[in-house]
Structures are given as structure tokens and as C-alpha cells.
């Protein structure tokens, strides 16, 4: 039994496309170590510690993940996909030229995609500083300050901050 070349070509394209999906960028990492911004619960729990104060400062924190560069995997996968697609075009010497052009173009494109996905990424989070009514300062690192502005009156309930 002979396997049709079209089936082999399509199968190889699917496998190469699956290999390219491994070049997808990782999800961003946010610094939420101390506090996720959430609204205050309507009924505080028994023994809950509540403080009041004003937002003294909101600053932007920038962090950067290190880029890893290219490994060559994107170029190889792109070359395979480009070669298989180029081989589907034309016949004779035209098919050969299209295959070579597909390999070169696919390799360049695959390498560029891998480089972009592995580039350093910059993430932003915010530090909300609160001066409490008793004279102390508390800082909260959050992914977004939400509707908080400098001077807003806030309530701190067991480490959760909200407008008051």
C-alpha cells in the first residue's frame, strides 16, 4: 500500500506547526506578593484588624524578565514548514525553486518569531503607600491601583485596601 505524498506533506506541515507553537511567549509575571486589590467584604470577620488612612503616594514599579535569544529551533521548524509549503507549488524546476525559497523564507520567519517571543519583557506594577491615621506608613505592591488616587481616604482590612 502506497501512502499518498499529499498526506505525508500535510502531516509534516501539521507536525511543524505544532513545533512552532512551542515558541509561544510565557504569561507575564506580576508582583502581587503583598496584596491583591480587592473590594472590602461587606461584613468584616470577628477579630479582623482594620486601619484607616490616606494614600500618600502611588509609584510605578518596572521589572524586566531576561531574554533568552534564539536557539535555532524556530529557524528549523520554519524552514521545514516553508519547504513543505513551497513544495506544493508548481512542477519541475519551478517546484524546486519554490521549495528552496520556502525553506529560506520559513527559516528567516521562524527565527524572527522565536527571537520576538524570547525577547526581554518589561512588566509594570504599582506601589501604593498609605499613611495611616496612627502616623504609620504601609506600602502595598499591586498589579493596578484601580480607582485609588493620592489623597484618597482608604480602609485597610486584614491587608486588603479599599477606598473609604
XYZ file of N, CA and C in Angstrom:
492
model
N 0.843 -1.169 0.000
C 0.000 0.000 0.000
C 0.893 1.239 0.000
N 0.646 2.134 -0.913
C 1.447 3.342 -1.040
C 0.715 4.504 -0.361
N 1.445 5.228 0.468
C 0.870 6.390 1.154
C 0.964 7.585 0.208
N -0.134 8.291 -0.013
C -0.100 9.441 -0.931
C 0.853 10.518 -0.413
N 1.596 11.148 -1.329
C 2.557 12.182 -0.936
C 1.849 13.404 -0.354
N 0.645 13.658 -0.785
C -0.123 14.797 -0.255
C -0.389 14.575 1.235
N -0.726 13.347 1.629
C -0.972 13.024 3.034
C 0.290 13.229 3.862
N 1.421 12.786 3.344
C 2.699 12.944 4.047
C 3.026 14.435 4.191
N 2.816 15.199 3.140
C 3.101 16.638 3.183
C 2.224 17.348 4.205
N 0.949 17.048 4.200
C 0.028 17.683 5.149
C 0.380 17.271 6.577
N 0.696 16.010 6.786
C 1.078 15.540 8.123
C 2.337 16.238 8.598
N 3.317 16.403 7.725
C 4.561 17.081 8.090
C 4.298 18.548 8.415
N 3.392 19.190 7.665
C 3.036 20.589 7.957
C 2.393 20.710 9.330
N 1.508 19.795 9.662
C 0.849 19.821 10.966
C 1.870 19.628 12.072
N 2.803 18.696 11.906
C 3.839 18.483 12.915
C 4.741 19.703 13.058
N 5.101 20.330 11.952
C 5.949 21.523 12.013
C 5.209 22.676 12.685
N 3.929 22.818 12.404
C 3.130 23.859 13.049
C 3.041 23.615 14.549
N 2.916 22.364 14.943
C 2.906 22.032 16.371
C 4.239 22.394 17.012
N 5.343 22.199 16.293
C 6.658 22.564 16.822
C 6.783 24.074 16.975
N 6.200 24.845 16.046
C 6.252 26.304 16.147
C 5.431 26.831 17.317
N 4.392 26.116 17.709
C 3.587 26.596 18.833
C 4.357 26.536 20.136
N 5.452 25.802 20.174
C 6.295 25.767 21.374
C 7.037 27.083 21.559
N 7.045 27.942 20.558
C 7.731 29.234 20.642
C 6.846 30.324 21.222
N 5.709 29.969 21.786
C 4.779 30.951 22.338
C 5.380 31.572 23.591
N 5.188 32.887 23.782
C 5.750 33.611 24.929
C 5.063 33.187 26.225
N 5.819 33.199 27.331
C 5.225 32.851 28.625
C 4.289 33.946 29.113
N 3.410 33.575 30.001
C 2.487 34.554 30.576
C 3.258 35.533 31.445
N 2.835 36.802 31.483
C 3.549 37.775 32.297
C 3.470 37.444 33.786
N 4.520 37.839 34.497
C 4.573 37.625 35.935
C 4.383 38.966 36.610
N 3.362 39.085 37.417
C 3.109 40.317 38.132
C 3.561 40.176 39.572
N 4.034 41.270 40.127
C 4.454 41.261 41.512
C 3.245 41.559 42.389
N 2.658 40.517 42.896
C 1.491 40.676 43.766
C 1.774 40.027 45.110
N 3.018 40.151 45.563
C 3.433 39.406 46.739
C 2.699 39.825 48.010
N 2.348 41.095 48.135
C 1.787 41.527 49.398
C 0.286 41.742 49.383
N -0.288 41.939 48.202
C -1.674 42.352 48.281
C -2.352 42.319 46.922
N -3.424 41.610 46.773
C -4.226 41.752 45.554
C -5.323 42.782 45.809
N -5.501 43.698 44.891
C -6.506 44.743 45.066
C -7.891 44.124 44.955
N -8.615 44.138 46.033
C -9.957 43.574 46.059
C -10.856 44.483 46.875
N -12.143 44.553 46.553
C -13.046 45.342 47.368
C -13.204 44.725 48.761
N -13.536 45.551 49.695
C -13.708 45.090 51.069
C -14.964 44.234 51.166
N -14.885 43.199 51.976
C -16.046 42.351 52.221
C -17.097 43.168 52.977
N -18.383 42.976 52.689
C -19.413 43.767 53.351
C -19.425 43.590 54.870
N -19.214 42.383 55.359
C -19.238 42.130 56.795
C -17.852 41.664 57.233
N -17.108 42.485 58.008
C -15.802 42.019 58.451
C -15.936 40.833 59.401
N -14.933 39.956 59.367
C -14.950 38.783 60.225
C -14.625 39.197 61.664
N -14.988 38.337 62.604
C -14.698 38.609 64.000
C -13.197 38.670 64.196
N -12.720 39.637 64.955
C -11.311 39.761 65.255
C -10.495 40.342 64.112
N -11.143 40.896 63.095
C -10.421 41.457 61.960
C -9.756 42.768 62.384
N -8.551 43.009 61.891
C -7.809 44.219 62.204
C -8.048 45.231 61.096
N -8.583 46.394 61.443
C -8.936 47.419 60.470
C -8.179 48.698 60.804
N -7.577 49.307 59.769
C -6.908 50.596 59.906
C -7.473 51.538 58.865
N -7.321 52.826 59.124
C -7.753 53.845 58.180
C -6.580 54.770 57.901
N -6.579 55.372 56.711
C -5.518 56.307 56.369
C -5.788 56.975 55.035
N -4.737 57.621 54.503
C -4.823 58.291 53.212
C -3.698 57.807 52.310
N -3.992 57.752 51.000
C -2.973 57.371 50.028
C -1.964 58.512 49.954
N -0.709 58.205 50.300
C 0.341 59.217 50.299
C 1.085 59.253 48.964
N 1.217 58.107 48.307
C 1.980 58.061 47.062
C 1.593 56.804 46.272
N 1.647 56.923 44.950
C 1.479 55.778 44.060
C 2.624 55.845 43.066
N 3.471 54.816 43.062
C 4.607 54.815 42.152
C 4.573 53.572 41.261
N 5.140 53.733 40.069
C 5.191 52.639 39.106
C 6.468 51.837 39.352
N 6.324 50.521 39.438
C 7.465 49.618 39.570
C 7.627 48.880 38.260
N 8.819 48.925 37.695
C 9.077 48.213 36.443
C 10.021 47.048 36.721
N 9.672 45.899 36.199
C 10.551 44.736 36.291
C 10.725 44.186 34.888
N 11.856 43.546 34.654
C 12.154 43.028 33.323
C 12.607 41.584 33.437
N 12.037 40.754 32.576
C 12.490 39.363 32.502
C 13.647 39.301 31.512
N 14.579 38.439 31.778
C 15.733 38.297 30.892
C 15.323 37.583 29.610
N 15.822 38.048 28.497
C 15.566 37.384 27.229
C 16.519 36.216 27.046
N 16.105 35.228 26.291
C 16.946 34.053 26.094
C 17.525 33.972 24.690
N 17.170 34.883 23.799
C 17.696 34.833 22.432
C 17.066 33.702 21.637
N 17.725 33.346 20.551
C 17.199 32.279 19.702
C 18.053 31.026 19.849
N 17.408 29.893 19.744
C 18.105 28.612 19.869
C 18.307 27.936 18.521
N 17.638 28.430 17.499
C 17.702 27.800 16.183
C 16.503 26.903 15.912
N 15.757 26.578 16.971
C 14.584 25.718 16.799
C 13.520 26.368 15.929
N 13.339 27.677 16.088
C 12.356 28.392 15.271
C 12.755 28.402 13.803
N 14.050 28.565 13.539
C 14.530 28.561 12.154
C 14.341 27.189 11.517
N 14.636 26.142 12.276
C 14.477 24.783 11.736
C 13.003 24.489 11.467
N 12.158 24.765 12.452
C 10.727 24.499 12.273
C 10.154 25.340 11.132
N 10.543 26.614 11.066
C 10.072 27.476 9.980
C 10.560 27.006 8.627
N 11.816 26.534 8.561
C 12.352 26.014 7.299
C 11.619 24.779 6.826
N 11.275 23.904 7.769
C 10.537 22.685 7.408
C 9.155 23.045 6.869
N 8.449 23.918 7.598
C 7.104 24.317 7.157
C 7.179 25.029 5.813
N 8.129 25.980 5.683
C 8.273 26.708 4.411
C 8.622 25.796 3.259
N 9.502 24.826 3.499
C 9.867 23.878 2.444
C 8.694 23.023 2.014
N 7.912 22.563 2.979
C 6.745 21.736 2.640
C 5.698 22.548 1.879
N 5.502 23.789 2.304
C 4.529 24.626 1.587
C 5.043 24.986 0.192
N 6.344 25.304 0.083
C 6.916 25.634 -1.222
C 6.886 24.459 -2.182
N 6.998 23.250 -1.660
C 6.982 22.046 -2.484
C 5.607 21.803 -3.102
N 4.573 22.413 -2.549
C 3.218 22.231 -3.075
C 2.949 23.093 -4.311
N 3.879 23.998 -4.619
C 3.677 24.959 -5.709
C 4.431 24.502 -6.957
N 3.786 24.614 -8.089
C 4.432 24.399 -9.383
C 4.831 22.962 -9.657
N 5.715 22.805 -10.624
C 6.205 21.491 -11.015
C 7.583 21.611 -11.642
N 8.353 20.562 -11.624
C 9.694 20.554 -12.229
C 10.651 21.480 -11.495
N 11.398 22.283 -12.311
C 12.383 23.191 -11.702
C 11.690 24.326 -10.940
N 10.482 24.673 -11.304
C 9.718 25.688 -10.571
C 9.387 25.220 -9.163
N 9.087 23.928 -9.054
C 8.800 23.359 -7.728
C 10.061 23.395 -6.860
N 11.195 23.078 -7.462
C 12.465 23.096 -6.718
C 12.779 24.509 -6.233
N 12.611 25.489 -7.100
C 12.869 26.885 -6.719
C 11.901 27.329 -5.617
N 10.635 26.938 -5.739
C 9.652 27.305 -4.720
C 9.968 26.628 -3.383
N 10.462 25.389 -3.427
C 10.829 24.672 -2.201
C 12.002 25.363 -1.521
N 13.023 25.718 -2.301
C 14.198 26.403 -1.740
C 13.789 27.754 -1.157
N 12.977 28.510 -1.895
C 12.514 29.810 -1.397
C 11.676 29.621 -0.126
N 10.866 28.584 -0.078
C 10.064 28.312 1.115
C 10.923 27.964 2.322
N 11.979 27.175 2.115
C 12.885 26.814 3.213
C 13.569 28.064 3.758
N 14.126 28.875 2.872
C 14.840 30.083 3.306
C 13.884 31.072 3.982
N 12.765 31.346 3.336
C 11.792 32.282 3.914
C 11.223 31.780 5.233
N 10.899 30.491 5.300
C 10.365 29.916 6.538
C 11.373 29.953 7.664
N 12.650 29.683 7.342
C 13.696 29.726 8.367
C 13.868 31.139 8.903
N 13.881 32.133 8.015
C 14.001 33.525 8.467
C 12.810 33.924 9.324
N 11.618 33.578 8.884
C 10.413 33.920 9.634
C 10.368 33.186 10.977
N 10.692 31.907 10.985
C 10.695 31.137 12.225
C 11.699 31.679 13.232
N 12.883 32.071 12.757
C 13.896 32.643 13.636
C 13.429 33.988 14.200
N 12.791 34.809 13.360
C 12.288 36.108 13.823
C 11.190 35.926 14.867
N 10.301 34.971 14.658
C 9.226 34.713 15.622
C 9.807 34.236 16.946
N 10.763 33.326 16.892
C 11.388 32.833 18.120
C 12.119 33.962 18.852
N 12.827 34.813 18.113
C 13.534 35.931 18.728
C 12.595 36.903 19.408
N 11.449 37.189 18.778
C 10.476 38.101 19.370
C 9.842 37.495 20.624
N 9.559 36.208 20.594
C 8.941 35.561 21.747
C 9.916 35.383 22.906
N 11.204 35.322 22.631
C 12.200 35.141 23.685
C 12.871 36.450 24.092
N 12.397 37.580 23.586
C 12.985 38.883 23.912
C 12.675 39.250 25.364
N 13.489 40.134 25.962
C 13.189 40.594 27.324
C 11.821 41.282 27.362
N 11.110 41.080 28.447
C 9.785 41.685 28.608
C 9.795 42.594 29.828
N 9.108 43.722 29.705
C 9.001 44.685 30.799
C 7.586 44.609 31.358
N 7.490 44.476 32.677
C 6.204 44.409 33.353
C 6.086 45.579 34.311
N 4.884 46.086 34.469
C 4.643 47.196 35.385
C 3.703 46.760 36.490
N 4.034 47.188 37.695
C 3.129 47.047 38.829
C 3.197 48.367 39.588
N 2.453 48.490 40.653
C 2.361 49.759 41.367
C 2.569 49.542 42.855
N 3.194 50.515 43.495
C 3.338 50.515 44.947
C 2.476 51.658 45.482
N 1.464 51.296 46.272
C 0.561 52.269 46.883
C 1.003 52.449 48.331
N 1.457 53.664 48.663
C 1.886 53.981 50.032
C 0.751 54.681 50.754
N 0.467 54.215 51.964
C -0.642 54.753 52.750
C -0.099 55.249 54.091
N -0.457 56.493 54.435
C -0.154 56.996 55.776
C -1.386 56.736 56.629
N -1.199 55.909 57.647
C -2.333 55.532 58.496
C -2.666 56.648 59.471
N -3.869 56.596 60.010
C -4.316 57.615 60.961
C -3.467 57.630 62.223
N -2.825 56.515 62.568
C -1.991 56.486 63.763
C -0.559 56.936 63.469
N -0.279 57.455 62.246
C 1.025 58.018 61.908
C 1.971 57.077 61.204
N 1.631 55.818 61.054
C 2.499 54.856 60.390
C 2.337 54.891 58.881
N 3.257 54.227 58.202
C 3.182 54.087 56.751
C 3.095 52.614 56.404
N 2.281 52.297 55.409
C 2.174 50.932 54.885
C 2.281 51.027 53.372
N 2.930 50.041 52.776
C 3.076 50.006 51.319
C 2.481 48.711 50.801
N 1.801 48.798 49.655
C 1.145 47.650 49.030
C 1.583 47.595 47.571
N 2.148 46.468 47.141
C 2.508 46.266 45.736
C 1.337 45.587 45.035
N 0.816 46.248 43.997
C -0.386 45.773 43.318
C -0.177 45.798 41.803
N -0.891 44.946 41.045
C -0.780 44.981 39.583
C -1.435 46.228 38.989
N -2.432 46.800 39.691
C -3.109 48.002 39.219
C -3.660 48.749 40.427
N -3.531 50.078 40.456
C -4.073 50.817 41.589
C -5.597 50.976 41.533
N -6.203 50.548 40.440
C -7.656 50.672 40.317
C -8.073 52.131 40.334
N -9.045 52.465 41.170
C -9.544 53.831 41.232
C -8.881 54.649 42.336
N -7.837 54.139 42.963
C -7.160 54.868 44.031
C -6.331 56.011 43.466
N -6.382 57.164 44.152
C -5.601 58.340 43.785
C -4.941 58.880 45.043
N -3.868 59.661 44.868
C -3.188 60.278 46.004
C -4.190 61.181 46.730
N -4.235 61.036 48.055
C -5.153 61.819 48.878
C -6.443 61.093 49.214
N -6.743 59.991 48.536
C -7.973 59.244 48.821
C -7.923 58.653 50.224
N -9.058 58.665 50.872
C -9.202 58.038 52.184
C -9.387 56.535 51.930
N -8.656 55.683 52.683
C -8.708 54.245 52.464
C -8.907 53.504 53.776
N -9.353 52.291 53.624
C -9.533 51.371 54.743
C -8.669 50.148 54.474
N -7.905 49.744 55.477
C -7.057 48.567 55.370
C -7.652 47.519 56.295
N -8.178 46.467 55.708
C -8.855 45.417 56.467
C -8.117 44.100 56.230
N -7.331 43.665 57.228
C -6.535 42.438 57.128
C -5.687 42.409 55.863
N -5.000 43.515 55.575
C -4.097 43.580 54.431
C -4.773 43.906 53.112
N -6.063 44.095 53.103
C -6.796 44.458 51.890
C -7.124 45.941 51.962
N -6.846 46.663 50.870
C -7.044 48.102 50.857
C -8.222 48.446 49.954
N -9.014 49.429 50.375
C -10.138 49.884 49.558
C -10.435 51.336 49.901
N -11.082 52.007 48.970
C -11.487 53.398 49.240
C -12.507 53.413 50.358
N -12.464 54.482 51.127
C -13.368 54.590 52.264
C -14.187 55.835 52.143
